[in-house]
mmCIF file with all atom_site columns, C-alpha atoms in Angstrom:
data_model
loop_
_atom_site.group_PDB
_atom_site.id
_atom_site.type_symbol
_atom_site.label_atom_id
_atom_site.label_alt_id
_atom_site.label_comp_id
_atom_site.label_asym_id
_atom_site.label_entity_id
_atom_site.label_seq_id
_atom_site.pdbx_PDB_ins_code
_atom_site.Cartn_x
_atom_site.Cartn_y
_atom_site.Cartn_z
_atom_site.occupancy
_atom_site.B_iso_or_equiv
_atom_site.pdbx_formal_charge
_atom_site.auth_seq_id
_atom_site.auth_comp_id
_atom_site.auth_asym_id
_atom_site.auth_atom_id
_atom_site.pdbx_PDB_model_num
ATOM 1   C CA . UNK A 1 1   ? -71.024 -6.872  25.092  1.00 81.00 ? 1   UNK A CA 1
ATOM 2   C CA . UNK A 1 2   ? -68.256 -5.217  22.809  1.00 89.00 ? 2   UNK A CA 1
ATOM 3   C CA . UNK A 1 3   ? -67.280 -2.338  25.297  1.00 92.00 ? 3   UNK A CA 1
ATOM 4   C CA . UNK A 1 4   ? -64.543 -4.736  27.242  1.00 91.00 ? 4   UNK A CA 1
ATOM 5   C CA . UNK A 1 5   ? -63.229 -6.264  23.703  1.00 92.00 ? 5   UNK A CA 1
ATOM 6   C CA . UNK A 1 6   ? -62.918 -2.534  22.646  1.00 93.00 ? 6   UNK A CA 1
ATOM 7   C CA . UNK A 1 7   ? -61.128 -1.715  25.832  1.00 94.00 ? 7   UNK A CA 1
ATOM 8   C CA . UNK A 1 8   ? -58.883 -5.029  26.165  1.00 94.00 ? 8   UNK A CA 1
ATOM 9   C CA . UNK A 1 9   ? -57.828 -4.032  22.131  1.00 94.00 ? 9   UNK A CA 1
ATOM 10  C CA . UNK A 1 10  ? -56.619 -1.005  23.238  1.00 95.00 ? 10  UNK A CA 1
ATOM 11  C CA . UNK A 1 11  ? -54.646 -2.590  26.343  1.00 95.00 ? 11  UNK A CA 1
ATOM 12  C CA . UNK A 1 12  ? -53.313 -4.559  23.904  1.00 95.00 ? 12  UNK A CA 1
ATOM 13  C CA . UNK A 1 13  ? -51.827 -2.308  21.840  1.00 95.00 ? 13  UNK A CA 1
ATOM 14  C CA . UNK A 1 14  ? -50.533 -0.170  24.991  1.00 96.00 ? 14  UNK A CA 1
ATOM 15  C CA . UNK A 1 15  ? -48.785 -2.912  26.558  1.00 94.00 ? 15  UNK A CA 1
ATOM 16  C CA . UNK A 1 16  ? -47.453 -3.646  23.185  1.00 94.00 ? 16  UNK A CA 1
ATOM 17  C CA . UNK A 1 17  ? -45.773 0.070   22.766  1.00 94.00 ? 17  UNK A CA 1
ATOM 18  C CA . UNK A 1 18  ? -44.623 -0.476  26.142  1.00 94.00 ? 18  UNK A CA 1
ATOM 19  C CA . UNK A 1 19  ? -42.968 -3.691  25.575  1.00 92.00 ? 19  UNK A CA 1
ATOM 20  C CA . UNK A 1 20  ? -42.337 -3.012  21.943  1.00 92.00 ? 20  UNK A CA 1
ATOM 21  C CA . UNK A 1 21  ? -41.788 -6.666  20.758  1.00 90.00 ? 21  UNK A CA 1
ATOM 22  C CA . UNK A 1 22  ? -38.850 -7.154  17.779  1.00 89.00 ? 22  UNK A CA 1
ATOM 23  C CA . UNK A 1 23  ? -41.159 -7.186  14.256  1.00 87.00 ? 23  UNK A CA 1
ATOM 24  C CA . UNK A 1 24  ? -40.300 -11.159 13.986  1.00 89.00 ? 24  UNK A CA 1
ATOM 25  C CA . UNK A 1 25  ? -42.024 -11.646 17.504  1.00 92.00 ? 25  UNK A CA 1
ATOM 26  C CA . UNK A 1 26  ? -44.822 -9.382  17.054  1.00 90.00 ? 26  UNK A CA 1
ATOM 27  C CA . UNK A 1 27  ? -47.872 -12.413 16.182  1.00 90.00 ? 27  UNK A CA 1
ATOM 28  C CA . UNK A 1 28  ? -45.823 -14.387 19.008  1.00 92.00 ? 28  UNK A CA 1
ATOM 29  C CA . UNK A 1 29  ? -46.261 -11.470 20.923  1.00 92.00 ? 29  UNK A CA 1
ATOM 30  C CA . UNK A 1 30  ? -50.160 -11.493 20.146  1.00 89.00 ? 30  UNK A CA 1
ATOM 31  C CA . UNK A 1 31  ? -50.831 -14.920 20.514  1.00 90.00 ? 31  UNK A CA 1
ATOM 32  C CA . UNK A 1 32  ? -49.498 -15.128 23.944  1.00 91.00 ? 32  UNK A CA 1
ATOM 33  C CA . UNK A 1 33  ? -51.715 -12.027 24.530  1.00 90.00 ? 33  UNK A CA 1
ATOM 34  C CA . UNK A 1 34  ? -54.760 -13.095 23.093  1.00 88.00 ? 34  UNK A CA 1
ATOM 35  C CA . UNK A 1 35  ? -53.859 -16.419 25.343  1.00 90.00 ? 35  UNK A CA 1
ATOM 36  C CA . UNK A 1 36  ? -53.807 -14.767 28.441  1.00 90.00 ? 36  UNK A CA 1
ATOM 37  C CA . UNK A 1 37  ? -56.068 -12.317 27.975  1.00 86.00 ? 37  UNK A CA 1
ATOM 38  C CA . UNK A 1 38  ? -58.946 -13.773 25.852  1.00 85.00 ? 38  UNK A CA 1
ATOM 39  C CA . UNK A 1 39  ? -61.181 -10.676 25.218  1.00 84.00 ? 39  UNK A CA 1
ATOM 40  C CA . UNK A 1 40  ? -59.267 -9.652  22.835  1.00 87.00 ? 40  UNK A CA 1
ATOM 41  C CA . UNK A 1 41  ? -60.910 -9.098  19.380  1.00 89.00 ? 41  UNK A CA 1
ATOM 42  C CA . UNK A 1 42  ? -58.000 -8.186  16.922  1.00 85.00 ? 42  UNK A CA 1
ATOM 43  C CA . UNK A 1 43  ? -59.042 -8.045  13.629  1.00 84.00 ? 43  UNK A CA 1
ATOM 44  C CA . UNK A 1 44  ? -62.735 -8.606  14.176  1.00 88.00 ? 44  UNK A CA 1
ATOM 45  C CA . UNK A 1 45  ? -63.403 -4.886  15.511  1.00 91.00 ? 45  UNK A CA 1
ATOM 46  C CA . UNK A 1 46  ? -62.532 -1.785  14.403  1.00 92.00 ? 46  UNK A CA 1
ATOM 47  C CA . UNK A 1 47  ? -58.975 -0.190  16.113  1.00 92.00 ? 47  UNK A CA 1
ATOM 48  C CA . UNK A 1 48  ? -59.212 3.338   15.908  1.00 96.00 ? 48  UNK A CA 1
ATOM 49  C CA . UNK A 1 49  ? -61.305 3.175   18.961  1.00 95.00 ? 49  UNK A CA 1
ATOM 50  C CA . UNK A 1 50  ? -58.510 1.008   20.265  1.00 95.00 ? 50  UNK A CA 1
ATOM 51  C CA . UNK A 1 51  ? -55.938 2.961   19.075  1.00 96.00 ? 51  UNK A CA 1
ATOM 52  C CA . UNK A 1 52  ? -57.171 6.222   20.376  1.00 97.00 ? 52  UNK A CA 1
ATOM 53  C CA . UNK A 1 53  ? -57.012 5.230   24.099  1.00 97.00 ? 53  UNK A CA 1
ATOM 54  C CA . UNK A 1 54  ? -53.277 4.207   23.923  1.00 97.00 ? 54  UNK A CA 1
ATOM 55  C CA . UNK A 1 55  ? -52.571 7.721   25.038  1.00 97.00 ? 55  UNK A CA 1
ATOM 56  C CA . UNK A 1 56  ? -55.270 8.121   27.716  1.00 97.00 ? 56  UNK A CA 1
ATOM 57  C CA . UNK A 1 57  ? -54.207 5.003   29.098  1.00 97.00 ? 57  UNK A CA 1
ATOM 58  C CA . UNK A 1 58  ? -50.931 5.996   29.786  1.00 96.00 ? 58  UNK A CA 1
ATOM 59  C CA . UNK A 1 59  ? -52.053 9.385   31.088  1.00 97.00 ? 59  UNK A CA 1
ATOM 60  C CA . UNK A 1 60  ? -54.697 8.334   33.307  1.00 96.00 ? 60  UNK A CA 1
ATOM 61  C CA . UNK A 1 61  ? -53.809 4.345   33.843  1.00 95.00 ? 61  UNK A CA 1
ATOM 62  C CA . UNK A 1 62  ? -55.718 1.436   32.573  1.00 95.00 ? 62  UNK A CA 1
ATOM 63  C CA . UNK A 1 63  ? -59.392 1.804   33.779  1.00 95.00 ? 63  UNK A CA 1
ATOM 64  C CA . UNK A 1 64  ? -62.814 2.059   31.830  1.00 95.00 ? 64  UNK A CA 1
ATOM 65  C CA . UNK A 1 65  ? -62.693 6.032   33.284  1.00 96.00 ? 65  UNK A CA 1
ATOM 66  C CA . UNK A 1 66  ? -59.472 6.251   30.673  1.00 96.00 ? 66  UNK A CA 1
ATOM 67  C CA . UNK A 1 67  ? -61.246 4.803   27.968  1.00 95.00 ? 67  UNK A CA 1
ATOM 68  C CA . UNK A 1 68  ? -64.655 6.963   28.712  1.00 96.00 ? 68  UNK A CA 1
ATOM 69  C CA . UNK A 1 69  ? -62.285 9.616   28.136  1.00 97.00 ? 69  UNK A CA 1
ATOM 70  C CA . UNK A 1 70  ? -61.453 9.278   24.816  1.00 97.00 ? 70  UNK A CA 1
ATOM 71  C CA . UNK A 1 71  ? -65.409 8.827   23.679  1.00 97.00 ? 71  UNK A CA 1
ATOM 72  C CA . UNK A 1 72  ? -66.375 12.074  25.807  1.00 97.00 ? 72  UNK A CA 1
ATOM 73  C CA . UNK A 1 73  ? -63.484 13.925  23.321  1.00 97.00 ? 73  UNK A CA 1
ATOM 74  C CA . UNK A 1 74  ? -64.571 12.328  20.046  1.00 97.00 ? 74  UNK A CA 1
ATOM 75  C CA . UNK A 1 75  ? -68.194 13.319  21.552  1.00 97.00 ? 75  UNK A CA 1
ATOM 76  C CA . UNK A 1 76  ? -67.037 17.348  22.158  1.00 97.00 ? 76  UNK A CA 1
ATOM 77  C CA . UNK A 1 77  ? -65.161 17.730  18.748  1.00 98.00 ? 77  UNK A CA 1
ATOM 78  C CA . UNK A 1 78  ? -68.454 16.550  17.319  1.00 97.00 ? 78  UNK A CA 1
ATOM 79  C CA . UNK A 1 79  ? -69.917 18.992  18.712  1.00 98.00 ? 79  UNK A CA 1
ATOM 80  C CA . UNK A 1 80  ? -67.596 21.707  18.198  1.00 98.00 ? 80  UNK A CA 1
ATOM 81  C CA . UNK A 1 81  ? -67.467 21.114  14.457  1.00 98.00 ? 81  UNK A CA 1
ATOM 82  C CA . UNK A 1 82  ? -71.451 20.669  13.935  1.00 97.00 ? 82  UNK A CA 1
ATOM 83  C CA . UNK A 1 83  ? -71.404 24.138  15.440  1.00 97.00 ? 83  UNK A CA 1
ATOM 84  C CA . UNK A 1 84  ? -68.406 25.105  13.005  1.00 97.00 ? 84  UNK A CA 1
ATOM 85  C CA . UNK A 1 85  ? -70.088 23.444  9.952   1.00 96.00 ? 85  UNK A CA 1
ATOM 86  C CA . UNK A 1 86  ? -73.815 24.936  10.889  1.00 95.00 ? 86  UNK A CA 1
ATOM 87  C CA . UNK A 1 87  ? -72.224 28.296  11.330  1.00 95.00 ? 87  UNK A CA 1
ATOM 88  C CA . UNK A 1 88  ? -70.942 28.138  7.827   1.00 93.00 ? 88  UNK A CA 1
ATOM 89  C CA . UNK A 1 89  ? -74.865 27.131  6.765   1.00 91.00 ? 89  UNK A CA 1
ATOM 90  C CA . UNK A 1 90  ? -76.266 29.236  8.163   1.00 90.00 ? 90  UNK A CA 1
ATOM 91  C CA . UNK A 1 91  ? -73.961 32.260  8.894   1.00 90.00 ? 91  UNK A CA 1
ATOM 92  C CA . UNK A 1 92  ? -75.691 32.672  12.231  1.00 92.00 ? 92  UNK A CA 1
ATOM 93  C CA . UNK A 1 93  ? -74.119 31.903  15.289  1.00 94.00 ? 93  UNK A CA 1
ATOM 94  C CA . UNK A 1 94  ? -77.171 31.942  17.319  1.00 96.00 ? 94  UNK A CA 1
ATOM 95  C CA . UNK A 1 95  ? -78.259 28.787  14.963  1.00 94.00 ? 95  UNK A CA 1
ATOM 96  C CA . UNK A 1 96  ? -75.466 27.486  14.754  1.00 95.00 ? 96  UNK A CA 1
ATOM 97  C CA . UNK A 1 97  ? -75.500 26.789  18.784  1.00 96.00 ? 97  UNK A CA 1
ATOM 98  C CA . UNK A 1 98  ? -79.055 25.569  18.669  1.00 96.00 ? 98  UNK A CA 1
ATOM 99  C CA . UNK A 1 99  ? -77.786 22.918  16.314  1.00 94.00 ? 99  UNK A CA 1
ATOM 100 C CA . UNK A 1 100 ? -75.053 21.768  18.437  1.00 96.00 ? 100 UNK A CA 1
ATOM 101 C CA . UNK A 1 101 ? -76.894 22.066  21.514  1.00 96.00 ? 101 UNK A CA 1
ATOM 102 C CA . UNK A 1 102 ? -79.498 20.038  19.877  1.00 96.00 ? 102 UNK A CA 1
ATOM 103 C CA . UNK A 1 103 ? -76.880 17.213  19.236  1.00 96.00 ? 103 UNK A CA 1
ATOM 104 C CA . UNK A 1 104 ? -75.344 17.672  22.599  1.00 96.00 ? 104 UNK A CA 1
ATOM 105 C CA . UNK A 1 105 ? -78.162 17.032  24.599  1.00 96.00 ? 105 UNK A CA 1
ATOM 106 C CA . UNK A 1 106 ? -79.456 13.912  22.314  1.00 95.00 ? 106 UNK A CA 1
ATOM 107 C CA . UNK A 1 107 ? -80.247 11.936  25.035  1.00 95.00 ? 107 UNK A CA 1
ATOM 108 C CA . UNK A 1 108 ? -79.480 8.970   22.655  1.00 93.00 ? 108 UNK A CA 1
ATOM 109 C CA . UNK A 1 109 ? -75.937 10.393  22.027  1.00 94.00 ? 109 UNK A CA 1
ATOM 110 C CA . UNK A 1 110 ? -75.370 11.401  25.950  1.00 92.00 ? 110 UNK A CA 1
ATOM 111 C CA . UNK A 1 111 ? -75.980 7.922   27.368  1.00 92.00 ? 111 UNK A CA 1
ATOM 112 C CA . UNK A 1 112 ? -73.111 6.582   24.501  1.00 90.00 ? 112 UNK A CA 1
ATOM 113 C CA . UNK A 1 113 ? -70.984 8.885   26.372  1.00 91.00 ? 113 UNK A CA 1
ATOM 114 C CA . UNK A 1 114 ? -71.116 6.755   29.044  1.00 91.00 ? 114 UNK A CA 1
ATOM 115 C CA . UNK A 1 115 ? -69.396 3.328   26.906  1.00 92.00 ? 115 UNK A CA 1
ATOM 116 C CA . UNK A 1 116 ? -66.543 3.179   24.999  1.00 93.00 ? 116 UNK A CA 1
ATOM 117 C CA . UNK A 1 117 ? -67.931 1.862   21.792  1.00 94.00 ? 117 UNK A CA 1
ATOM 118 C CA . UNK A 1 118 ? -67.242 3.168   18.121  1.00 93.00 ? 118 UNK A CA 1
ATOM 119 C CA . UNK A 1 119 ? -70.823 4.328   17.440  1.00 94.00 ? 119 UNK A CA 1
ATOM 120 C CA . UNK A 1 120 ? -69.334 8.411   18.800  1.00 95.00 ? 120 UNK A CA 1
ATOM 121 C CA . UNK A 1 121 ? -66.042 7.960   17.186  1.00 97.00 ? 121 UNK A CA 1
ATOM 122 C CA . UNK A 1 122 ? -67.312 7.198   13.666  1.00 96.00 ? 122 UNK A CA 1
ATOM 123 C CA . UNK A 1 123 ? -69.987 10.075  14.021  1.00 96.00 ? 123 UNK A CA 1
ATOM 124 C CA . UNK A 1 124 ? -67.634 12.502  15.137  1.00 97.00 ? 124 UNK A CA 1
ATOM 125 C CA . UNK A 1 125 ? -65.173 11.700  12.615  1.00 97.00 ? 125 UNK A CA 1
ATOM 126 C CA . UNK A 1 126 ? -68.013 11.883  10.340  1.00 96.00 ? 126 UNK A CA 1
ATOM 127 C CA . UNK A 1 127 ? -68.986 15.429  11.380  1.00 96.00 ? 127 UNK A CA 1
ATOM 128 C CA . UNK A 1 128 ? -65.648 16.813  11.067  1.00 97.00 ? 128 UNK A CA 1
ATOM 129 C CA . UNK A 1 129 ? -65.100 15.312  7.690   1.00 96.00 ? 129 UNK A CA 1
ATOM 130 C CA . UNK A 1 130 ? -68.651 16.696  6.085   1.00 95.00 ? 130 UNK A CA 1
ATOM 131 C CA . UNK A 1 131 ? -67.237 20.323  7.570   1.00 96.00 ? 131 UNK A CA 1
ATOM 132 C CA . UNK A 1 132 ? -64.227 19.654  5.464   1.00 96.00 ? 132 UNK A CA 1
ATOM 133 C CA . UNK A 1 133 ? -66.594 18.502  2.676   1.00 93.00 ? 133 UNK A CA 1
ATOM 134 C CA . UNK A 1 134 ? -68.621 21.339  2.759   1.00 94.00 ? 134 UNK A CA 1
ATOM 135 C CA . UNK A 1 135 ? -65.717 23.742  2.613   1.00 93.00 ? 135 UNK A CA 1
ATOM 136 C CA . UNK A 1 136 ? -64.564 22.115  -0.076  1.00 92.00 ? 136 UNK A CA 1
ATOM 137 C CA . UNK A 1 137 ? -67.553 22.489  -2.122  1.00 89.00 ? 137 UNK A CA 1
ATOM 138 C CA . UNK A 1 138 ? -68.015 26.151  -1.198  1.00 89.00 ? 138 UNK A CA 1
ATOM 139 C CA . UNK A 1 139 ? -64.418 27.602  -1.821  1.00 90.00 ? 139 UNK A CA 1
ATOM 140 C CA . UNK A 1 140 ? -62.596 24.964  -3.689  1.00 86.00 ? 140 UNK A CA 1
ATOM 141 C CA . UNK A 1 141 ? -59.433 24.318  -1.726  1.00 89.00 ? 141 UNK A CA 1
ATOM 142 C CA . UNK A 1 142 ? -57.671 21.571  -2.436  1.00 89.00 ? 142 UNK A CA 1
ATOM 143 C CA . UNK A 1 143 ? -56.803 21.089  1.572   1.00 94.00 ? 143 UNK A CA 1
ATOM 144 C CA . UNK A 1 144 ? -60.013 20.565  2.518   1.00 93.00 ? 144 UNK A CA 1
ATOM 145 C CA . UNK A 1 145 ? -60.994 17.950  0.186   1.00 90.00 ? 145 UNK A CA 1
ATOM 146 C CA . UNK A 1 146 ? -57.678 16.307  1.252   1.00 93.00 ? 146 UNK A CA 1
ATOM 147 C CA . UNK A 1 147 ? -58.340 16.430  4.789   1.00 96.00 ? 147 UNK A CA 1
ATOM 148 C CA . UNK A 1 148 ? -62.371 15.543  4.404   1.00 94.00 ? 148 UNK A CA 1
ATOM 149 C CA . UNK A 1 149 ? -60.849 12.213  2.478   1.00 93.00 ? 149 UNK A CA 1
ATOM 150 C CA . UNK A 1 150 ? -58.593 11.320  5.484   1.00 96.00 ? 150 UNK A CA 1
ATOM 151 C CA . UNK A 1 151 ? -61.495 12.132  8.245   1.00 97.00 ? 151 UNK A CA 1
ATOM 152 C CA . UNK A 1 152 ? -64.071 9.485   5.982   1.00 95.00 ? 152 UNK A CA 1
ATOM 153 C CA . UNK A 1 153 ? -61.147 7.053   5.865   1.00 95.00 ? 153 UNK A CA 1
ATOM 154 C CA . UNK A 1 154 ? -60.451 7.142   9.397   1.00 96.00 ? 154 UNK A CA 1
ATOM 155 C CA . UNK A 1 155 ? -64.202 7.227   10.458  1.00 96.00 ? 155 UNK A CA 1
ATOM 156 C CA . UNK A 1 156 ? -64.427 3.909   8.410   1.00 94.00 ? 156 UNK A CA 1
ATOM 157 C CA . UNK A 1 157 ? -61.260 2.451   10.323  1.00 94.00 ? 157 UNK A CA 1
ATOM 158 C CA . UNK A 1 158 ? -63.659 3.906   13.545  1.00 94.00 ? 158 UNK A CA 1
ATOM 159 C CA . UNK A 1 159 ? -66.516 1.742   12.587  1.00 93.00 ? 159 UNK A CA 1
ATOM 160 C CA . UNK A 1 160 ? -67.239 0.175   8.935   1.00 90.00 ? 160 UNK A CA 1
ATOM 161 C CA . UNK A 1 161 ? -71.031 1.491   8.399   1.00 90.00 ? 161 UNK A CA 1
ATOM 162 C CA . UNK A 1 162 ? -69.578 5.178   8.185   1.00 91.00 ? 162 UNK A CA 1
ATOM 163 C CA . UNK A 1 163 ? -69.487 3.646   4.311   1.00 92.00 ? 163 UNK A CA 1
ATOM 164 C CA . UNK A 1 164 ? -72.741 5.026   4.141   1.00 91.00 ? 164 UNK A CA 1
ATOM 165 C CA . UNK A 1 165 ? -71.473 8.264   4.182   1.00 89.00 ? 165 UNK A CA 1
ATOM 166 C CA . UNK A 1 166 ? -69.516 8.603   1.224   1.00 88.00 ? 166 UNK A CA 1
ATOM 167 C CA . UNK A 1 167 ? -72.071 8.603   -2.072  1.00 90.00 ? 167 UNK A CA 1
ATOM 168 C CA . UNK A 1 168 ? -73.649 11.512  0.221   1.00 89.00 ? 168 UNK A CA 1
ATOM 169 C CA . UNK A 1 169 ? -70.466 13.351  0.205   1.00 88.00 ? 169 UNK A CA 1
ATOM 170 C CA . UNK A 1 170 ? -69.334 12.712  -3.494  1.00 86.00 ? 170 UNK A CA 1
ATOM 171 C CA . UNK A 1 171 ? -72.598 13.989  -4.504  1.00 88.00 ? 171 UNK A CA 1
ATOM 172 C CA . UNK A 1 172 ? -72.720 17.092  -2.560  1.00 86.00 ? 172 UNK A CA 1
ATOM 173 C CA . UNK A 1 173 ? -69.247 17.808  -3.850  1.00 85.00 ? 173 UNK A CA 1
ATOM 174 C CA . UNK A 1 174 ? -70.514 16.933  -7.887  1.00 84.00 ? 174 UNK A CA 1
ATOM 175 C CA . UNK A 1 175 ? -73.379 19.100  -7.632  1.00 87.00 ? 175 UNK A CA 1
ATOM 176 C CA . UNK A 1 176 ? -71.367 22.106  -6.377  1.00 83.00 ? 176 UNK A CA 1
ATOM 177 C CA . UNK A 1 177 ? -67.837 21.675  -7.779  1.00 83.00 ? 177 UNK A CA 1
ATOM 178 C CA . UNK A 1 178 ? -69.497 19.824  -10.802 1.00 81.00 ? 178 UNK A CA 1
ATOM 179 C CA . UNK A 1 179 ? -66.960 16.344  -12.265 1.00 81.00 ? 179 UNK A CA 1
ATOM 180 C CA . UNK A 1 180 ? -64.374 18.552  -14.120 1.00 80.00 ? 180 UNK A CA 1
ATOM 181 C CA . UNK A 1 181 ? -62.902 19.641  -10.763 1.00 76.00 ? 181 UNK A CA 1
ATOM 182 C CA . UNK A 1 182 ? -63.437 16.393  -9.265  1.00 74.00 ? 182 UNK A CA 1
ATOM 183 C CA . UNK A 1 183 ? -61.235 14.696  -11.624 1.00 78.00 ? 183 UNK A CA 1
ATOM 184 C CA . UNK A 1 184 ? -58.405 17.148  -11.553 1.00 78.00 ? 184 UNK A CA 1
ATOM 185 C CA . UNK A 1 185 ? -55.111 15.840  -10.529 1.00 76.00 ? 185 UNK A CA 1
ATOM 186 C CA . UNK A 1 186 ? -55.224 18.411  -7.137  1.00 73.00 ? 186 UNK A CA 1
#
């Protein structure tokens, strides 16, 4: 399956911090990588995934445990902001943990906890960036919008179909911040 290219990706680029090739040796560097170690899949899957375990790995060593890590974090801030965002629905804590408890215990959801694929990263990412969204749309802060734009981008370098998300979120925004403010320079 993917999970060992996703975790041999991100061995790849913590051996390469580590070793920090010269920038004329770096494709050397990856052929002779990719040659020893042919799981690699560089440029066919996403790398935030990838990228994202660089610092596990070198807190808790190379192991599938490290890269389980990072998923089970992308998995809580999920879950942290879909209580956030249906707090700020709903104005009611109380429904707002029913909501996120609801997505936490998704037994679909749990058992990706136990993989490191990009399905939880690109949903989390996601998540946090329709908070953003919706705070935009409600009170108009330029900050918001700035940061829901980088959280879509980043889901999409997390896993490409998080595309789908964005004529849902330029909508939302339209029909409550209307085109004029869309268009603004800010």
């Amino acid at each position: 399956g993917d999970m060992p290219r996703h975790l041999m990706n991100g061995v790849f680029f913590y051996d390469a911090l580590r070793d920090l090739p010269a920038p004329g040796d770096a494709l050397e560097y990856a052929r002779h990588y990719y040659a020893r170690y042919p799981a690699l899949s560089l440029g066919h899957h996403p790398i935030l995934l990838s990228l994202a375990e660089v610092p596990s790995y070198a807190l808790f060593g190379v192991s599938v445990f490290a890269g389980r890590v990072v998923v089970l974090a992308f998995f809580v801030a999920a879950t942290l902001y879909l209580f956030r965002l249906g707090e700020a629905l709903y104005a009611d804590p109380w429904a707002a943990a029913v909501t996120a408890l609801t997505f936490a215990s998704s037994p679909y959801l749990v058992e990706l906890t136990q993989s490191v694929m990009t399905e939880l990263p690109a949903l989390a990412l996601a998540v946090i960036s329709t908070y953003y969204c919706f705070r935009f749309s409600m009170l108009g802060r330029t900050r918001d919008i700035r940061i829901a734009v980088m959280l879509a981008a980043a889901a999409l370098w997390a896993k490409q179909l998080a595309v789908v998300m964005l004529p849902a979120m330029v909508f939302y925004t339209w029909w409550y911040q209307g085109w004029r403010r869309l268009c603004r320079r800010d």
